[in-house]
Amino acid sequence: MARNIILLGPPGAGKGTQAERLGRTYGVPKISTGDMLREAVAAGTPLGRVAREVMEAGRLVGDDVMVPIVEERLRRPDAAAGFVLDGFPRTVAQASALDRMLAGRGGVTVLQLVVPEETIVARLSGRRVCAACGANAAPGGHEATCGRCGGGFVQRADDGELVARERLRVHEAQTAPLVAYYRRRPGFTAVDGSQSPDAVERELRDAVAAGAPVPRR
Ligand code: AMP
């Protein structure tokens, strides 16, 4: 059975962490559009040049740019048995494009991480990520270097308080409506994302187990 999983939730809700865990559990790739864009920025590709300024301002890269990137990624063989999408879709236009891409590929499970805004702002402004591989540092900042690759920790360019607030505003305006788009589908579940990562992971796994995906509408 295909494990097609979409994670929804504001920036800082824990989508990246949980996407990685679920991907490992189900043996499917985590597909993070934010990671793909950051790699393009770091490599200085044409996409990176387009994306950099938009990302640093906390706004969204255009649907016309994002949809083909995801379409190409989902066509790769490692995503044939499923995937965990982190950060896509972010607009209703992206969600309906995704529906078209997934036609005939089995159902989707849509998991929403719900976290209060003040918790999010506190998390984002305290978040440190590895400059080399993007892994999150453990909250509290006790590790000096990344346990995965030995890189140093930095604040993400778009995690400063002002940009974080803009990302939340953009999320409310453009991404939050996706909950209404998906809510009535049988594969949709909302989970309290303010719990510990382990507790959130347990609830997400339960939701995946309970809602064997059903065909899209
Ligand atoms: P994230 O790591 O998911 O928080 O994404 C970081 C930034 O990348 C976002 O604030 C956007 O500027 C951009 N981005 C990531 N995914 C998308 C998407 N699906 N559509 C538009 N912009 C995106």
CSV table of C-alpha atoms and ligand atoms in Angstrom, one decimal:
chain,number,residue,atom,x,y,z
A,1,MET,CA,0.0,0.0,0.0
A,2,ALA,CA,1.3,3.4,-0.9
A,3,ARG,CA,2.3,5.7,2.0
A,4,ASN,CA,1.5,9.1,0.6
A,5,ILE,CA,1.7,11.4,3.6
A,6,ILE,CA,1.3,15.2,3.7
A,7,LEU,CA,2.3,17.2,6.8
A,8,LEU,CA,0.5,20.5,7.3
A,9,GLY,CA,1.2,23.1,10.0
A,10,PRO,CA,2.9,26.5,10.5
A,11,PRO,CA,6.6,27.1,10.3
A,12,GLY,CA,8.2,25.7,13.5
A,13,ALA,CA,5.4,23.2,14.1
A,14,GLY,CA,7.8,20.3,13.8
A,15,LYS,CA,7.0,19.2,10.3
A,16,GLY,CA,10.7,18.6,9.3
A,17,THR,CA,11.4,16.5,12.4
A,18,GLN,CA,8.3,14.4,12.1
A,19,ALA,CA,8.6,14.0,8.3
A,20,GLU,CA,12.1,12.6,8.8
A,21,ARG,CA,10.8,10.2,11.5
A,22,LEU,CA,7.8,9.0,9.5
A,23,GLY,CA,9.9,8.6,6.4
A,24,ARG,CA,12.3,6.3,8.3
A,25,THR,CA,9.4,4.4,9.8
A,26,TYR,CA,7.6,3.7,6.5
A,27,GLY,CA,10.7,3.5,4.3
A,28,VAL,CA,9.7,6.4,2.0
A,29,PRO,CA,11.5,9.7,1.3
A,30,LYS,CA,11.0,12.9,3.1
A,31,ILE,CA,10.4,15.5,0.5
A,32,SER,CA,11.0,19.0,1.9
A,33,THR,CA,10.5,21.9,-0.5
A,34,GLY,CA,12.3,24.2,2.0
A,35,ASP,CA,15.3,21.9,2.0
A,36,MET,CA,15.3,21.7,-1.8
A,37,LEU,CA,15.2,25.5,-2.0
A,38,ARG,CA,17.9,26.0,0.6
A,39,GLU,CA,20.1,23.6,-1.3
A,40,ALA,CA,19.5,25.5,-4.5
A,41,VAL,CA,20.4,28.8,-2.7
A,42,ALA,CA,23.6,27.3,-1.3
A,43,ALA,CA,24.6,26.0,-4.8
A,44,GLY,CA,23.8,29.3,-6.5
A,45,THR,CA,21.6,27.7,-9.2
A,46,PRO,CA,19.1,29.8,-11.2
A,47,LEU,CA,16.3,28.5,-8.9
A,48,GLY,CA,18.4,29.5,-5.9
A,49,ARG,CA,18.8,33.0,-7.2
A,50,VAL,CA,15.1,33.3,-7.7
A,51,ALA,CA,14.3,31.8,-4.3
A,52,ARG,CA,16.8,33.5,-2.0
A,53,GLU,CA,15.2,37.0,-1.7
A,54,VAL,CA,11.7,35.6,-1.4
A,55,MET,CA,12.7,33.2,1.4
A,56,GLU,CA,14.7,35.8,3.3
A,57,ALA,CA,11.6,38.0,3.2
A,58,GLY,CA,9.4,35.2,4.6
A,59,ARG,CA,7.2,35.1,1.5
A,60,LEU,CA,6.3,32.2,-0.8
A,61,VAL,CA,8.1,31.2,-4.0
A,62,GLY,CA,5.6,31.2,-6.8
A,63,ASP,CA,3.3,28.2,-7.5
A,64,ASP,CA,4.6,28.2,-11.2
A,65,VAL,CA,8.1,27.5,-9.8
A,66,MET,CA,7.2,25.1,-7.0
A,67,VAL,CA,4.7,22.8,-8.8
A,68,PRO,CA,7.1,21.5,-11.5
A,69,ILE,CA,9.8,21.0,-8.9
A,70,VAL,CA,7.6,18.7,-6.9
A,71,GLU,CA,6.2,17.0,-9.9
A,72,GLU,CA,9.7,16.1,-11.0
A,73,ARG,CA,10.6,14.9,-7.5
A,74,LEU,CA,7.5,12.7,-7.2
A,75,ARG,CA,8.3,11.0,-10.5
A,76,ARG,CA,11.6,9.7,-9.2
A,77,PRO,CA,11.6,5.9,-8.4
A,78,ASP,CA,12.3,6.3,-4.7
A,79,ALA,CA,8.9,8.0,-4.3
A,80,ALA,CA,7.0,5.3,-6.2
A,81,ALA,CA,5.9,3.5,-2.9
A,82,GLY,CA,5.1,6.8,-1.1
A,83,PHE,CA,6.6,9.9,0.4
A,84,VAL,CA,6.3,12.3,3.3
A,85,LEU,CA,5.8,15.9,2.0
A,86,ASP,CA,7.1,18.6,4.3
A,87,GLY,CA,6.3,22.2,3.3
A,88,PHE,CA,4.2,21.4,0.2
A,89,PRO,CA,1.5,22.1,-0.6
A,90,ARG,CA,1.4,25.7,0.8
A,91,THR,CA,-1.4,27.2,-1.3
A,92,VAL,CA,-4.7,25.9,-2.5
A,93,ALA,CA,-3.3,26.1,-6.1
A,94,GLN,CA,-0.4,23.8,-5.1
A,95,ALA,CA,-2.9,21.4,-3.4
A,96,SER,CA,-5.0,21.1,-6.5
A,97,ALA,CA,-1.9,20.6,-8.6
A,98,LEU,CA,-0.8,17.9,-6.2
A,99,ASP,CA,-4.2,16.1,-6.5
A,100,ARG,CA,-3.6,16.0,-10.3
A,101,MET,CA,0.0,14.6,-9.8
A,102,LEU,CA,-1.3,11.9,-7.4
A,103,ALA,CA,-4.1,10.7,-9.6
A,104,GLY,CA,-3.8,6.9,-9.8
A,105,ARG,CA,-1.1,6.7,-7.0
A,106,GLY,CA,-3.3,5.6,-4.1
A,107,GLY,CA,-4.8,7.8,-1.3
A,108,VAL,CA,-3.2,10.4,0.8
A,109,THR,CA,-2.9,10.8,4.6
A,110,VAL,CA,-3.0,14.4,5.6
A,111,LEU,CA,-1.6,15.2,9.1
A,112,GLN,CA,-2.0,18.6,10.6
A,113,LEU,CA,0.3,19.7,13.4
A,114,VAL,CA,-1.5,22.3,15.6
A,115,VAL,CA,0.7,24.6,17.7
A,116,PRO,CA,-0.2,28.0,19.3
A,117,GLU,CA,1.4,31.1,17.7
A,118,GLU,CA,3.5,32.2,20.7
A,119,THR,CA,5.0,28.7,21.0
A,120,ILE,CA,5.9,28.9,17.4
A,121,VAL,CA,7.6,32.3,17.6
A,122,ALA,CA,9.6,31.1,20.7
A,123,ARG,CA,10.6,27.9,18.9
A,124,LEU,CA,11.7,29.7,15.7
A,125,SER,CA,13.7,32.4,17.4
A,126,GLY,CA,15.5,29.7,19.5
A,127,ARG,CA,16.0,27.2,16.7
A,128,ARG,CA,19.5,26.5,15.5
A,129,VAL,CA,20.2,24.3,12.5
A,130,CYS,CA,23.4,22.7,11.2
A,131,ALA,CA,25.0,24.9,8.6
A,132,ALA,CA,26.2,21.9,6.7
A,133,CYS,CA,23.3,19.4,6.7
A,134,GLY,CA,20.3,21.4,8.0
A,135,ALA,CA,19.6,19.1,11.0
A,136,ASN,CA,18.0,20.8,14.0
A,137,ALA,CA,20.1,21.3,17.1
A,138,ALA,CA,18.5,19.8,20.3
A,139,PRO,CA,16.5,22.6,21.9
A,140,GLY,CA,18.5,24.3,24.7
A,141,GLY,CA,21.7,24.5,22.7
A,142,HIS,CA,23.8,22.0,24.7
A,143,GLU,CA,25.5,20.3,21.7
A,144,ALA,CA,28.4,22.3,20.2
A,145,THR,CA,28.4,20.6,16.8
A,146,CYS,CA,26.0,18.5,14.8
A,147,GLY,CA,25.8,14.9,15.9
A,148,ARG,CA,25.1,13.8,12.4
A,149,CYS,CA,27.8,15.5,10.4
A,150,GLY,CA,30.0,17.5,12.8
A,151,GLY,CA,28.9,20.9,11.2
A,152,GLY,CA,28.4,24.1,13.3
A,153,PHE,CA,25.0,25.4,14.3
A,154,VAL,CA,23.6,28.6,13.0
A,155,GLN,CA,20.2,30.4,13.0
A,156,ARG,CA,18.3,30.0,9.7
A,157,ALA,CA,18.3,33.2,7.7
A,158,ASP,CA,14.5,33.3,7.9
A,159,ASP,CA,14.1,32.4,11.6
A,160,GLY,CA,14.8,35.9,13.1
A,161,GLU,CA,11.7,37.3,14.9
A,162,LEU,CA,10.6,39.8,12.2
A,163,VAL,CA,10.8,37.3,9.3
A,164,ALA,CA,9.3,34.6,11.5
A,165,ARG,CA,6.3,36.8,12.1
A,166,GLU,CA,5.9,37.4,8.4
A,167,ARG,CA,6.1,33.7,7.7
A,168,LEU,CA,3.4,33.1,10.2
A,169,ARG,CA,1.3,35.9,8.6
A,170,VAL,CA,1.8,34.3,5.1
A,171,HIS,CA,1.0,30.9,6.6
A,172,GLU,CA,-2.3,32.2,8.0
A,173,ALA,CA,-3.3,33.9,4.7
A,174,GLN,CA,-2.2,31.3,2.2
A,175,THR,CA,-1.5,27.9,3.9
A,176,ALA,CA,-4.1,27.7,6.7
A,177,PRO,CA,-6.9,27.5,4.1
A,178,LEU,CA,-5.5,24.1,3.2
A,179,VAL,CA,-7.0,22.7,6.3
A,180,ALA,CA,-10.5,23.5,4.9
A,181,TYR,CA,-9.4,21.9,1.6
A,182,TYR,CA,-8.4,18.6,3.2
A,183,ARG,CA,-10.4,18.4,6.4
A,184,ARG,CA,-13.4,16.6,5.0
A,185,ARG,CA,-11.3,13.8,3.5
A,186,PRO,CA,-11.2,10.5,5.3
A,187,GLY,CA,-7.3,10.5,5.5
A,188,PHE,CA,-7.2,13.8,7.5
A,189,THR,CA,-6.1,14.0,11.2
A,190,ALA,CA,-5.1,17.0,13.4
A,191,VAL,CA,-2.6,16.3,16.1
A,192,ASP,CA,-1.4,18.5,19.0
A,193,GLY,CA,2.1,19.5,17.9
A,194,SER,CA,3.0,21.2,21.2
A,195,GLN,CA,3.7,17.9,22.8
A,196,SER,CA,7.2,16.3,22.9
A,197,PRO,CA,8.5,15.1,19.6
A,198,ASP,CA,8.1,11.5,20.7
A,199,ALA,CA,4.5,12.0,21.8
A,200,VAL,CA,3.7,13.8,18.5
A,201,GLU,CA,5.3,10.9,16.6
A,202,ARG,CA,3.2,8.3,18.4
A,203,GLU,CA,0.0,10.2,17.6
A,204,LEU,CA,1.0,10.6,13.9
A,205,ARG,CA,1.8,6.9,13.6
A,206,ASP,CA,-1.5,6.0,15.2
A,207,ALA,CA,-3.3,8.3,12.8
A,208,VAL,CA,-1.5,6.7,9.8
A,209,ALA,CA,-2.4,3.2,11.1
A,210,ALA,CA,-6.0,4.1,11.8
A,211,GLY,CA,-6.7,5.8,8.5
A,212,ALA,CA,-5.4,3.4,5.9
A,213,PRO,CA,-5.5,5.9,3.0
A,214,VAL,CA,-8.6,5.9,0.9
A,215,PRO,CA,-8.8,7.2,-2.7
A,216,ARG,CA,-8.8,10.9,-3.2
A,217,ARG,CA,-12.1,12.6,-4.0
B,1,AMP,P1,10.3,25.7,5.1
B,1,AMP,O1,11.7,25.2,5.4
B,1,AMP,O2,9.3,24.7,4.7
B,1,AMP,O3,9.9,26.6,6.3
B,1,AMP,O4,10.5,26.7,3.9
B,1,AMP,C1,11.3,27.8,3.9
B,1,AMP,C2,10.9,28.8,2.9
B,1,AMP,O5,11.0,28.3,1.6
B,1,AMP,C3,9.5,29.3,3.0
B,1,AMP,O6,9.3,30.4,3.9
B,1,AMP,C4,9.2,29.8,1.5
B,1,AMP,O7,9.8,31.0,1.2
B,1,AMP,C5,9.9,28.7,0.7
B,1,AMP,N1,9.1,27.5,0.4
B,1,AMP,C6,9.2,26.3,0.9
B,1,AMP,N2,8.2,25.5,0.4
B,1,AMP,C7,7.5,26.3,-0.4
B,1,AMP,C8,6.3,26.1,-1.2
B,1,AMP,N3,5.7,24.9,-1.2
B,1,AMP,N4,5.8,27.1,-1.8
B,1,AMP,C9,6.3,28.3,-1.8
B,1,AMP,N5,7.4,28.6,-1.1
B,1,AMP,C10,8.0,27.6,-0.4
